[in-house]
mmCIF file of C-alpha atoms in Angstrom:
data_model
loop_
_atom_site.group_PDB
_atom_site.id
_atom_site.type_symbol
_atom_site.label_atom_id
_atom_site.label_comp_id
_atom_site.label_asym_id
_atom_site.label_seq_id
_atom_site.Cartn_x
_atom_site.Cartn_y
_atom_site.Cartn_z
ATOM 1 C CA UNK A 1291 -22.253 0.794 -21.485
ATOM 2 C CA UNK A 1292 -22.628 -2.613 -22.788
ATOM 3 C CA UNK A 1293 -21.102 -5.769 -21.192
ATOM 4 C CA UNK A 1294 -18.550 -5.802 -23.719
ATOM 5 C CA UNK A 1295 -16.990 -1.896 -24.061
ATOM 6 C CA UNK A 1296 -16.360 -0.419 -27.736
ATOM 7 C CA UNK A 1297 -12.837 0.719 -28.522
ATOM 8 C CA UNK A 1298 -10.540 2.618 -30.433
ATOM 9 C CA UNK A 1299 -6.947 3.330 -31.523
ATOM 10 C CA UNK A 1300 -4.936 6.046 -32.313
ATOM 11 C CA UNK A 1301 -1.625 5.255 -34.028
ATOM 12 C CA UNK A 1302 1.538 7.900 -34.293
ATOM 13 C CA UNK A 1303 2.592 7.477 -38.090
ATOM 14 C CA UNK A 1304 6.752 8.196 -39.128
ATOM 15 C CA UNK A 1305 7.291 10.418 -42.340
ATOM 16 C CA UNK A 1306 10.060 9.167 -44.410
ATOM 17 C CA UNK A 1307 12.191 9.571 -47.472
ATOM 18 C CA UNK A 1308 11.146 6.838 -50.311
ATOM 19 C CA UNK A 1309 14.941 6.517 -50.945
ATOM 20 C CA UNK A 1310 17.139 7.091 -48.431
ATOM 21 C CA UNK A 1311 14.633 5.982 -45.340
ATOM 22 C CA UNK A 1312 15.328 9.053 -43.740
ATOM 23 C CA UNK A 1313 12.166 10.823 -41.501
ATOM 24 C CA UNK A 1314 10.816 13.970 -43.408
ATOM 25 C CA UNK A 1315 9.239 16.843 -42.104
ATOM 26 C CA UNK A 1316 6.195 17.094 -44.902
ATOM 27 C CA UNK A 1317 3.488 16.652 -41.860
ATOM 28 C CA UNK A 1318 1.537 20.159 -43.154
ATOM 29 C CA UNK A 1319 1.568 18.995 -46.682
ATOM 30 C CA UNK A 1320 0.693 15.340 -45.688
ATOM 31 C CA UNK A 1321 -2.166 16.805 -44.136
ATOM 32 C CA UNK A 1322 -3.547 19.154 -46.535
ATOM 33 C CA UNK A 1323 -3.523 16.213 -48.731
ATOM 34 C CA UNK A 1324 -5.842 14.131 -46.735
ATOM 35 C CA UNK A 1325 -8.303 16.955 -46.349
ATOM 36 C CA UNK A 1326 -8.606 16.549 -42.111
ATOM 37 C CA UNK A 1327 -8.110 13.073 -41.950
ATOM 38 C CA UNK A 1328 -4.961 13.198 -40.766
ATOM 39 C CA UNK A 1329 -3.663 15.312 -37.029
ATOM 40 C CA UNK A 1330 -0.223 16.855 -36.442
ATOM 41 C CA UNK A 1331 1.962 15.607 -33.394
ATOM 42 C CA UNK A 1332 5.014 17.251 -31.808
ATOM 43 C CA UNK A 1333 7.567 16.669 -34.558
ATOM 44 C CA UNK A 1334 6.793 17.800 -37.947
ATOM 45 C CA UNK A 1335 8.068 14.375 -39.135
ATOM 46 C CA UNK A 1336 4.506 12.668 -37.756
ATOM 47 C CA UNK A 1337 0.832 12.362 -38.824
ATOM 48 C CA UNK A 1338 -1.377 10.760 -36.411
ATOM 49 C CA UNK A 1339 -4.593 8.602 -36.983
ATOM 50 C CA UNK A 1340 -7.815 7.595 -34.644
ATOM 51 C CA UNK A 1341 -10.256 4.980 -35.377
ATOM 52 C CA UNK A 1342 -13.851 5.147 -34.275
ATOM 53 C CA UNK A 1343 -14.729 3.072 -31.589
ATOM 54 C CA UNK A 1344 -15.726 -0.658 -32.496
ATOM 55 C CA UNK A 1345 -17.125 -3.440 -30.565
ATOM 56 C CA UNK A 1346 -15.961 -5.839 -32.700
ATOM 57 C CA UNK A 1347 -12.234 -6.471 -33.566
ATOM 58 C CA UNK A 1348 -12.537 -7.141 -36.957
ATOM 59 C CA UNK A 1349 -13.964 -3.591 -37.332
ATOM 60 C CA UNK A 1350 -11.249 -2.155 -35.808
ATOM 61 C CA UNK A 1351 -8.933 -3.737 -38.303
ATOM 62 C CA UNK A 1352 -10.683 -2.946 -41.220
ATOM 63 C CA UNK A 1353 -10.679 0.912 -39.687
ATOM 64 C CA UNK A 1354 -7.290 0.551 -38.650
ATOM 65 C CA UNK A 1355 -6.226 -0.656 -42.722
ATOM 66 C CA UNK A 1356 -8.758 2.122 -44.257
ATOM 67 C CA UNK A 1357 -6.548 5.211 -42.320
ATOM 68 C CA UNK A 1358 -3.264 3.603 -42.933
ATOM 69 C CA UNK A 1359 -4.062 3.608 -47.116
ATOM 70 C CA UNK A 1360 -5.494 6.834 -46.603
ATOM 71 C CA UNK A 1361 -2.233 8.061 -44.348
ATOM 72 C CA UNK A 1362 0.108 5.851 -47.880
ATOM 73 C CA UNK A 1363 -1.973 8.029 -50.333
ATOM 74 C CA UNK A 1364 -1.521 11.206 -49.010
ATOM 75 C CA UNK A 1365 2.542 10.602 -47.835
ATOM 76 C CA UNK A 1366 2.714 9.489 -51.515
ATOM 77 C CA UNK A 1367 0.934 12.774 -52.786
ATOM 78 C CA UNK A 1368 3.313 15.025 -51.321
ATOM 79 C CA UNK A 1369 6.542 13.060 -52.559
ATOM 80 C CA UNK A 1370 6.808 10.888 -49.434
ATOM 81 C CA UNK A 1371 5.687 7.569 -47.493
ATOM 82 C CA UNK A 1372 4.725 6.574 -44.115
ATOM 83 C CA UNK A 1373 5.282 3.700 -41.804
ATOM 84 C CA UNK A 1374 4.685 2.217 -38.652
ATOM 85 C CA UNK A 1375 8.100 2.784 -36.444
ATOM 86 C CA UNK A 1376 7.939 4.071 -33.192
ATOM 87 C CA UNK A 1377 11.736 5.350 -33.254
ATOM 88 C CA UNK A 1378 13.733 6.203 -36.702
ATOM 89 C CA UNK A 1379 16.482 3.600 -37.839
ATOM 90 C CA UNK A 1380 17.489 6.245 -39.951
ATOM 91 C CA UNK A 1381 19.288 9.572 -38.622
ATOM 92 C CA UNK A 1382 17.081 12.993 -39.430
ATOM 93 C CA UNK A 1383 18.450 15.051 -41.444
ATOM 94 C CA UNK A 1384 18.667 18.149 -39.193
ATOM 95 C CA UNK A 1385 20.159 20.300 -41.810
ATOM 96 C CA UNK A 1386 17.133 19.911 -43.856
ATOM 97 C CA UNK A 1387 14.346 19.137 -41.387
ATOM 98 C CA UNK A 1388 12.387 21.746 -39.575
ATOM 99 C CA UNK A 1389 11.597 18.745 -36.815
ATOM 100 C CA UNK A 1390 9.873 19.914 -33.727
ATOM 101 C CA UNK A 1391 6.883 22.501 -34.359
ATOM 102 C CA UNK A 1392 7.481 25.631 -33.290
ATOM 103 C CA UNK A 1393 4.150 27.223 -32.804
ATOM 104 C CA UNK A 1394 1.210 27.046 -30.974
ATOM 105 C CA UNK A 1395 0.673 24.391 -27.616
ATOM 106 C CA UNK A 1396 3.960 22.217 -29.264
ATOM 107 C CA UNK A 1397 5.650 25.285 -29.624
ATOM 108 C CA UNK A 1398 5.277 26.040 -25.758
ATOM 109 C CA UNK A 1399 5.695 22.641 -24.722
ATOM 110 C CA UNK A 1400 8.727 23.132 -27.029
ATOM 111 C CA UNK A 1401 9.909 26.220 -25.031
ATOM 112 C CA UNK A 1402 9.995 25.037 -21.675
ATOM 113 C CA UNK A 1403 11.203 21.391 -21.972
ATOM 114 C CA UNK A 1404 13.761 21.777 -24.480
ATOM 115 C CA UNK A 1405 15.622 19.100 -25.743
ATOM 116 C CA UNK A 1406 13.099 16.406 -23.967
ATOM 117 C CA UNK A 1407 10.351 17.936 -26.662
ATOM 118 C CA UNK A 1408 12.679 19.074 -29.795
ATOM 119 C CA UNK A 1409 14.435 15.602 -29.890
ATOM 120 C CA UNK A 1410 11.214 13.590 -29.148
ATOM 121 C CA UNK A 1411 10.857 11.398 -32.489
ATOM 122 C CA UNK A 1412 8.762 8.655 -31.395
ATOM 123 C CA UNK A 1413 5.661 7.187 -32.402
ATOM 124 C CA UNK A 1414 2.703 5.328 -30.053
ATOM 125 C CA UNK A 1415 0.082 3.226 -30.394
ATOM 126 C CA UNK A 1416 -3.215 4.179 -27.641
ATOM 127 C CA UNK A 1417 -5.939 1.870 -26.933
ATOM 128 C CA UNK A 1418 -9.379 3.387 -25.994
ATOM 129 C CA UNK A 1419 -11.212 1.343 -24.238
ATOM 130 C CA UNK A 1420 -14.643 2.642 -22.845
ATOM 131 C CA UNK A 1421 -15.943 2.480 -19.375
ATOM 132 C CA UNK A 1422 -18.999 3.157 -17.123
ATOM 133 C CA UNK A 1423 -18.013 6.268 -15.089
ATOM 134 C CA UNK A 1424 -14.673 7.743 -13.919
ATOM 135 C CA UNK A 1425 -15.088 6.169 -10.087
ATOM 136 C CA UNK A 1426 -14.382 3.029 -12.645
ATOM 137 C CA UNK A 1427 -11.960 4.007 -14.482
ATOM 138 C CA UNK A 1428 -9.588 5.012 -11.612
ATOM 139 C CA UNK A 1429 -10.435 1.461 -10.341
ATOM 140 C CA UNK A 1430 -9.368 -0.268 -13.742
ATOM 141 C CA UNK A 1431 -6.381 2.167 -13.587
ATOM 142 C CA UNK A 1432 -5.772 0.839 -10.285
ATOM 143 C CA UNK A 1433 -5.757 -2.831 -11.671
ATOM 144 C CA UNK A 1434 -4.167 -2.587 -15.247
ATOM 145 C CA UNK A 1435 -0.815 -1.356 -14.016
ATOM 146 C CA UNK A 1436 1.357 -5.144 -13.040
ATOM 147 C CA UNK A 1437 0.029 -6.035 -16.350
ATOM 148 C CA UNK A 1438 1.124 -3.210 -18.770
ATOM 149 C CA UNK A 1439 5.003 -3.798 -18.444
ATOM 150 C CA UNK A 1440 3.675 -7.644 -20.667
ATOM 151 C CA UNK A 1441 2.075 -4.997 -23.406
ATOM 152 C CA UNK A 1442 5.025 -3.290 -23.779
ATOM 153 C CA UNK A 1443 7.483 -6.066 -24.226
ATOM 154 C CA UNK A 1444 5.143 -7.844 -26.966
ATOM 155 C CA UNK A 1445 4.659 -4.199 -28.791
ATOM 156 C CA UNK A 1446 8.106 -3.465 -28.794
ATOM 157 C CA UNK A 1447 8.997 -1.923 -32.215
ATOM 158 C CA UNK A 1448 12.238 0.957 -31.528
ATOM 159 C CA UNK A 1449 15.577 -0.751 -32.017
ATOM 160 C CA UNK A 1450 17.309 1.589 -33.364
ATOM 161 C CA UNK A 1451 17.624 5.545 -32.735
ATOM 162 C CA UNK A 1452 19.537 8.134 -34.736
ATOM 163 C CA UNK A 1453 21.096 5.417 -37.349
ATOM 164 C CA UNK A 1454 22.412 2.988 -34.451
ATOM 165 C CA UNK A 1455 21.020 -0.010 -33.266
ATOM 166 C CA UNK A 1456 20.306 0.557 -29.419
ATOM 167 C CA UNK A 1457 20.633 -3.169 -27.788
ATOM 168 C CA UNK A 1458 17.013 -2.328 -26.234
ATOM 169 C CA UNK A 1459 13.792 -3.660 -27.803
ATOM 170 C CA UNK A 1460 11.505 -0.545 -27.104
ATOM 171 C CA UNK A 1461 13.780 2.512 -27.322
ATOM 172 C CA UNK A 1462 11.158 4.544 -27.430
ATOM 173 C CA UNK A 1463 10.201 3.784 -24.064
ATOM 174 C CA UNK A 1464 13.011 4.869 -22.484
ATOM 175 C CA UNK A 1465 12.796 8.178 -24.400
ATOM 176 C CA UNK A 1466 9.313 8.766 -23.242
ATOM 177 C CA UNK A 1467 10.552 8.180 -20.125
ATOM 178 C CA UNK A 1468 12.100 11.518 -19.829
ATOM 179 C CA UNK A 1469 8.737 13.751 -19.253
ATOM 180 C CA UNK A 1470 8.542 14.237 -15.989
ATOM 181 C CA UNK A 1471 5.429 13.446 -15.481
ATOM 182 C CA UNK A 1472 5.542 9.871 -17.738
ATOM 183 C CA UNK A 1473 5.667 6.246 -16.049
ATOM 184 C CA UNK A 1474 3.526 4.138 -14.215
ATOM 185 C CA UNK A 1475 1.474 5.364 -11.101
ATOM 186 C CA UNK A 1476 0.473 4.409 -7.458
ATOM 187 C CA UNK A 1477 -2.486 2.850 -6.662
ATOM 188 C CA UNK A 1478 -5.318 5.563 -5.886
ATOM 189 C CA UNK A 1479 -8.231 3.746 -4.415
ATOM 190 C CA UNK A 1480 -10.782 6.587 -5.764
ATOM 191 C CA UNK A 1481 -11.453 9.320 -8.294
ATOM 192 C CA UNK A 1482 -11.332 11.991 -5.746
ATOM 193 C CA UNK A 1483 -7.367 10.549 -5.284
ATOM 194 C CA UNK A 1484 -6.996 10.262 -8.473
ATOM 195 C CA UNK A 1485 -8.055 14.339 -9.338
ATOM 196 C CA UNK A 1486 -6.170 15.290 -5.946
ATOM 197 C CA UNK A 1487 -3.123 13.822 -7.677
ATOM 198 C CA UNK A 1488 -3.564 15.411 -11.322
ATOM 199 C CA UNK A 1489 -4.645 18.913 -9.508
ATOM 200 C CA UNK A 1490 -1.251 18.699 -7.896
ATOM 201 C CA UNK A 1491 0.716 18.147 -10.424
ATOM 202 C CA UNK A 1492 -0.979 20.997 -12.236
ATOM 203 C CA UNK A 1493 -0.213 23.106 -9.328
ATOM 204 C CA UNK A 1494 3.446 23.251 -9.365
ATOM 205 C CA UNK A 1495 2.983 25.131 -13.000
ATOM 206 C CA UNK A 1496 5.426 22.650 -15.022
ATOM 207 C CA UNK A 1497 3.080 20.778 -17.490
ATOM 208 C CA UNK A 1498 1.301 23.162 -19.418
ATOM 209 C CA UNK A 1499 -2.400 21.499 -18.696
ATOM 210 C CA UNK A 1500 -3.815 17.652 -17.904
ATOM 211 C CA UNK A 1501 -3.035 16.573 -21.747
ATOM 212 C CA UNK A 1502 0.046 16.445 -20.557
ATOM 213 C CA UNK A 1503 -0.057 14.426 -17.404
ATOM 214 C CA UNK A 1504 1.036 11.106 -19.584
ATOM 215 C CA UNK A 1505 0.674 8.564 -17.296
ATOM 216 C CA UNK A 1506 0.788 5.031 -19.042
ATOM 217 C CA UNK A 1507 -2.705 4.679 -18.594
ATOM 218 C CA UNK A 1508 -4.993 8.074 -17.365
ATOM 219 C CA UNK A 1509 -8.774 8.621 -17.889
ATOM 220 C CA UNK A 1510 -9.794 10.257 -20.615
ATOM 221 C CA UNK A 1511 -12.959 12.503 -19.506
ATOM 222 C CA UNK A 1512 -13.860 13.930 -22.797
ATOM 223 C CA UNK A 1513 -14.391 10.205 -24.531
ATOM 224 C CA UNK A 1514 -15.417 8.606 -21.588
ATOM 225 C CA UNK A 1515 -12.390 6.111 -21.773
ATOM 226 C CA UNK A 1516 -9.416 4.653 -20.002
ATOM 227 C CA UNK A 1517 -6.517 5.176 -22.642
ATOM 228 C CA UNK A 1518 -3.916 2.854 -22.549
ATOM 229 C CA UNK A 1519 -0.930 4.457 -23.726
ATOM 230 C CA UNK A 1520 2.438 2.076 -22.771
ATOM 231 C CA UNK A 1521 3.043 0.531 -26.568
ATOM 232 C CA UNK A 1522 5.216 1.358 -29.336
ATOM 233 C CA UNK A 1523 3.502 2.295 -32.663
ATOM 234 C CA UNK A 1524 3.011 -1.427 -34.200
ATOM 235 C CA UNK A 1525 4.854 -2.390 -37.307
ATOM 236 C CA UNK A 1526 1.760 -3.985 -38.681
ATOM 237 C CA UNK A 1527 -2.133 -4.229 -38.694
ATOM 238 C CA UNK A 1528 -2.189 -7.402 -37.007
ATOM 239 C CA UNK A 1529 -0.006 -6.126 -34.172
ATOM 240 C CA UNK A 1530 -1.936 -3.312 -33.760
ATOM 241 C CA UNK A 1531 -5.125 -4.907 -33.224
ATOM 242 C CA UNK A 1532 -3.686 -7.434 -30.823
ATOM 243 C CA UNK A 1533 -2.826 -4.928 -28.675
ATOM 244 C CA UNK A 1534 -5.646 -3.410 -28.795
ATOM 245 C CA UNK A 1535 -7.722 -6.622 -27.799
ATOM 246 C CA UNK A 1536 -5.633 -7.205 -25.137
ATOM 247 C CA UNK A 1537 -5.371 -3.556 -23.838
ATOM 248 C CA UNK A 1538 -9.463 -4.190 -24.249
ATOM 249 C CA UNK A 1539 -9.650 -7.569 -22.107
ATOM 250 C CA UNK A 1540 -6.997 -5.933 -19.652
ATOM 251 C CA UNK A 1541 -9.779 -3.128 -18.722
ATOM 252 C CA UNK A 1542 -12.974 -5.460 -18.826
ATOM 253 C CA UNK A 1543 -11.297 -7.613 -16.536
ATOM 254 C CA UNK A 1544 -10.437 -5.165 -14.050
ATOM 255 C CA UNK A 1545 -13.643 -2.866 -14.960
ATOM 256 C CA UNK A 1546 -15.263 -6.596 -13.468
ATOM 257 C CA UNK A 1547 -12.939 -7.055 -10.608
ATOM 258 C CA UNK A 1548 -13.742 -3.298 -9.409
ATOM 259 C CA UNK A 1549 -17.854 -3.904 -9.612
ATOM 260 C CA UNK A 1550 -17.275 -7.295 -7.496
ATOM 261 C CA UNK A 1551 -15.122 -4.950 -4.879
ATOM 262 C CA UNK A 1552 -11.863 -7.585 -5.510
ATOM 263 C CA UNK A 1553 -8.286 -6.710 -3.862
ATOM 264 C CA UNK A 1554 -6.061 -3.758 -5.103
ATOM 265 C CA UNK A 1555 -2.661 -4.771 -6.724
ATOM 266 C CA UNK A 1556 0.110 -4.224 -4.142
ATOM 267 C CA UNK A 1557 2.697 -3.826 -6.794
ATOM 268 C CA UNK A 1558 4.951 -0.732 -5.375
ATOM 269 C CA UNK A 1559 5.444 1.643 -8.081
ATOM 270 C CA UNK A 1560 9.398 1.715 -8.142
ATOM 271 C CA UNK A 1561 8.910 -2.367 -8.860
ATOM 272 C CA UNK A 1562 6.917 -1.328 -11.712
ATOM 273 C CA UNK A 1563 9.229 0.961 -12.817
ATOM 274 C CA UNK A 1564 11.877 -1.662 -13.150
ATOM 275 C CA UNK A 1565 9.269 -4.542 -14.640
ATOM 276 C CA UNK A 1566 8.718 -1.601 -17.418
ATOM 277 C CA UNK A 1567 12.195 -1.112 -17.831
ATOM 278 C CA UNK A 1568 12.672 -4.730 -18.331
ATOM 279 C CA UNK A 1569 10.042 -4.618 -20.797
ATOM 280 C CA UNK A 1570 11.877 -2.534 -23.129
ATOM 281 C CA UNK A 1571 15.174 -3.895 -22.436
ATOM 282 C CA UNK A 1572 14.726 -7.254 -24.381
ATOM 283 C CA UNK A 1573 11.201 -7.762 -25.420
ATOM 284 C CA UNK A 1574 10.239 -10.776 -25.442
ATOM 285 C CA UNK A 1575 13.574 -11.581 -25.634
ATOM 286 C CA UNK A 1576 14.523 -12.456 -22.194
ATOM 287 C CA UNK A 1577 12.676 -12.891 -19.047
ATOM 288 C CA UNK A 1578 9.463 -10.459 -17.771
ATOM 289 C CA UNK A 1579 8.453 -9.365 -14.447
ATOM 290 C CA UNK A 1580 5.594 -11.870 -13.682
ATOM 291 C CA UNK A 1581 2.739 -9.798 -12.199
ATOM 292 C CA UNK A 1582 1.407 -12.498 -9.745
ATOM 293 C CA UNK A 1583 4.858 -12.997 -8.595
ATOM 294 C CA UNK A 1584 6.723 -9.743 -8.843
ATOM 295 C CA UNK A 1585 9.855 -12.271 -9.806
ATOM 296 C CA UNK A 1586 11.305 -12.604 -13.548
ATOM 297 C CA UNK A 1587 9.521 -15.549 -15.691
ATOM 298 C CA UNK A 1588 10.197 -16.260 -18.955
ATOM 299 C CA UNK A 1589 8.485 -14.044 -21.480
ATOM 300 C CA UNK A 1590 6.434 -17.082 -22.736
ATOM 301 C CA UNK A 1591 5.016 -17.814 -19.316
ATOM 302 C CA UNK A 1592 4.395 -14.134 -18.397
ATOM 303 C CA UNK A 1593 2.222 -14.006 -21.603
ATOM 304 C CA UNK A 1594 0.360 -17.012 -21.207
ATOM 305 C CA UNK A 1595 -0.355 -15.543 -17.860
ATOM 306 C CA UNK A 1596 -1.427 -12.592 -19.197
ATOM 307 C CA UNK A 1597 -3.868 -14.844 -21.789
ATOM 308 C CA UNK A 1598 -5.057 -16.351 -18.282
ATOM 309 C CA UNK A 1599 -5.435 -13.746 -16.507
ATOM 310 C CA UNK A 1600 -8.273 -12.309 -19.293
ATOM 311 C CA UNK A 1601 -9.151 -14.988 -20.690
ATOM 312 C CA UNK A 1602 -12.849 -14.959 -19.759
ATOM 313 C CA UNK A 1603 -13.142 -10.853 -20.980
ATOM 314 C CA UNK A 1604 -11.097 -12.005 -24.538
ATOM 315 C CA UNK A 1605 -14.032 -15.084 -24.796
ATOM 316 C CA UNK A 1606 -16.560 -12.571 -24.102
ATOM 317 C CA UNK A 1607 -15.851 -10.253 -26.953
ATOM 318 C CA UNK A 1608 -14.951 -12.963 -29.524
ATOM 319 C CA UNK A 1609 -11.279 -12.315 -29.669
ATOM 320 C CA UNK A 1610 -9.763 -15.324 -27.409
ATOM 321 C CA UNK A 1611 -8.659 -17.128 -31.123
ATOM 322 C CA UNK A 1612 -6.921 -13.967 -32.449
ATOM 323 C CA UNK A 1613 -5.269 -13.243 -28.857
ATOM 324 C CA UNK A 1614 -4.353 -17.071 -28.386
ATOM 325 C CA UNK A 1615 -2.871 -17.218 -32.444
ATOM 326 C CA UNK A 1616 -1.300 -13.313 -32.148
ATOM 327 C CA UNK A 1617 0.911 -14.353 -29.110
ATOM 328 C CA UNK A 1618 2.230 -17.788 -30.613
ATOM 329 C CA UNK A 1619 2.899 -15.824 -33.565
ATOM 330 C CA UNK A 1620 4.238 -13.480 -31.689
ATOM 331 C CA UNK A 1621 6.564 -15.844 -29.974
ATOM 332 C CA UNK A 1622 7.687 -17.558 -33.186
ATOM 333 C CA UNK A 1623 8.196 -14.412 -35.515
ATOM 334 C CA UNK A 1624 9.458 -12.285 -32.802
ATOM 335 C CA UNK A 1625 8.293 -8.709 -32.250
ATOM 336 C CA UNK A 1626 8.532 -5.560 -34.565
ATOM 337 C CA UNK A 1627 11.478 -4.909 -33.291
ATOM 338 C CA UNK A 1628 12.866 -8.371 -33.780
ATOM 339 C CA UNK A 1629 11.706 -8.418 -37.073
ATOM 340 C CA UNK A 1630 13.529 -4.623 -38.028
ATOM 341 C CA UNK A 1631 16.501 -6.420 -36.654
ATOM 342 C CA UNK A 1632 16.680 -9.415 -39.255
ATOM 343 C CA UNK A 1633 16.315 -6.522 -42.196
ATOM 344 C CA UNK A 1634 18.591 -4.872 -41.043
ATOM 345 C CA UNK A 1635 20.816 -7.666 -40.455
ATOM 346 C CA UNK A 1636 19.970 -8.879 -44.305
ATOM 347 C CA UNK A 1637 21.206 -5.879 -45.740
ATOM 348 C CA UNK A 1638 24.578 -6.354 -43.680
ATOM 349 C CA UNK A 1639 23.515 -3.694 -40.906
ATOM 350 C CA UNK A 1640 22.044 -0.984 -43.218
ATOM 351 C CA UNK A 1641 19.564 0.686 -41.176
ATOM 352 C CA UNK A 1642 17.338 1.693 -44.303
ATOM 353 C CA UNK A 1643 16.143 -1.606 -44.905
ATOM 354 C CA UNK A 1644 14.445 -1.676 -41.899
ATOM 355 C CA UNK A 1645 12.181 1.346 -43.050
ATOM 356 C CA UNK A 1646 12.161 -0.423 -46.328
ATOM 357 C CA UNK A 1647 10.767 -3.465 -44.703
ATOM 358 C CA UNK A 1648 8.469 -1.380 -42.840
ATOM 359 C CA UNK A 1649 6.894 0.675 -45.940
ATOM 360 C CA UNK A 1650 6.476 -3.310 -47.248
ATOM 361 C CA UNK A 1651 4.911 -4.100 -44.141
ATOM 362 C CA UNK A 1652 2.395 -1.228 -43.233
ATOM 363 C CA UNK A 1653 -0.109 -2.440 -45.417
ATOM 364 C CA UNK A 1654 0.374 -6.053 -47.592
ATOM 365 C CA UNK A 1655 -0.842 -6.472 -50.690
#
């Protein structure tokens, strides 16, 4: 592996209805129309994309704008369009909409969770960040977790759910939440911990296999990766990549502190629980759980923090500008979820002009 890891990002893409906002369920048509470029998800309302992995940031955008346009051409092929919202503003149309698949792995996940899989309408955003071995990942794992609760508040992008605005930034996240086996995780000191704790959880026969052990961040074995998995779906390209740098520095950082043998976070996993919940409660809005402290700060302080914290791993790769100028902006624009708020609040509460904003905003120009 080099010094500074390649990554990738897969983004969780919303269906909707050109007029009314609405989500549609045209995923299998969407699809067909961009000829494999495109994967299914567990609602027939999403497409999902995955970038290649980059070592350089500006690659990643430019991979990240390429799928989106590909994603608009094919929505727009099949009488639709396609945005970057991690929870609908706009009600489904259940009368209409098949929603959930109903065949196949979904269709069994489907079967024995019920309404925690049939009403699951949400949309991520996963950073893939590449390490040397698993032994490492489980010890960036072991390092990441104070930290993520900070992604999630500056990725938030779910308001609103089923037509309503919810008073939380990151909705989504507490939907997610319901999987039993979602959320942040102990401390495991080494791989063999780490697979003792997945095997177990396999054991007791209620997710159907490890894909579904959806820890905020897990190892991914097959790519060789830690996948960072906490944020909301971002509204735009910008966001997305800023994440994804971040996510990036977050895992060089520890991958360094793990080589070097440095102290294990002593964060209890109920605190981070509530520092996650806080997260999608406000945002950036209010205060965040300050990692070094495990005491509220204000959100600008926790992120500068964060900025500190990996600053030497964002210098490294190139990206300390980009993270430094996406945080103020950040900051002084608000997140994706502020920024559905004020079009919705524009069109005198109409939740459709926040997926009308949205369509605007997925790809400028």
């Amino acid at each position: 592996m080099t010094e500074v890891p390649p990554f990738g990002a897969e983004e969780e893409l919303l269906l909707v209805d050109p007029a009314s906002g609405a989500p549609r369920g045209r995923a299998g048509t969407v699809r067909d129309e961009a000829d494999g470029d495109l994967d299914g998800e567990m609602r027939t309302e999403q497409v999902e994309t995955a970038t290649a992995p980059h070592h350089k940031a500006d690659d990643l955008a430019d991979d990240l704008r390429r799928r989106r346009r590909e994603a608009r051409e094919a929505a727009r092929a099949s009488g639709v369009d396609v945005v970057g919202l991690a929870t609908s503003p706009v009600a489904p149309d259940v009368e209409s909409e098949p929603g959930a698949v109903s065949e196949g792995r979904y269709g069994r996940i489907a079967d024995r969770f019920g309404a925690i899989a049939t009403s699951q309408l949400t949309s991520g955003q996963h950073v893939h960040v590449e390490v040397a071995s698993p032994e490492e990942g489980v010890g960036v794992l072991d390092r990441v977790g104070p930290w993520l609760p900070a992604l999630r508040a500056l990725a938030a992008n779910s308001p609103h759910w089923r037509g309503h605005d919810t008073d939380y930034a990151s909705y989504r996240s507490v939907v997610w939440s319901r999987w039993p086996s979602a959320g942040p995780t102990r401390v495991f000191g080494s791989l063999a911990a780490y697979d003792e704790a997945v095997a177990a959880m396999l054991a007791t026969d209620t997710v159907l296999d490890d894909a579904m052990v959806y820890f905020d961040a897990r190892l991914s074995r097959e790519l060789g990766t830690v996948e960072i998995r906490v944020t909301d779906v971002a509204l735009e390209v910008d966001d997305a990549v800023l994440v994804a740098v971040l996510a990036r520095a977050l895992v060089l950082t520890a991958a360094r502190e793990h080589r070097e043998g440095g102290p294990l976070p002593a964060t209890p996993v109920e605190a981070l629980r509530l520092a996650h919940w806080r997260a999608s409660r406000r945002g950036l809005g209010e205060h965040l759980v300050d990692p070094r402290t495990g005491r509220p700060a204000p959100a600008a302080a926790v992120l500068e923090a964060l900025r500190e914290h990996v600053a030497d791993a964002l210098t490294d790769a190139g990206d300390h500008e980009r993270a430094s100028d996406g945080l103020a902006r950040l900051l002084a624009d608000g997140t994706g979820a502020a920024r559905q708020r004020a079009a919705t609040g524009r069109a005198g509460g109409d939740p459709a002009a926040a997926v009308h904003d949205a369509v605007a905003r997925f790809l400028p120009g």
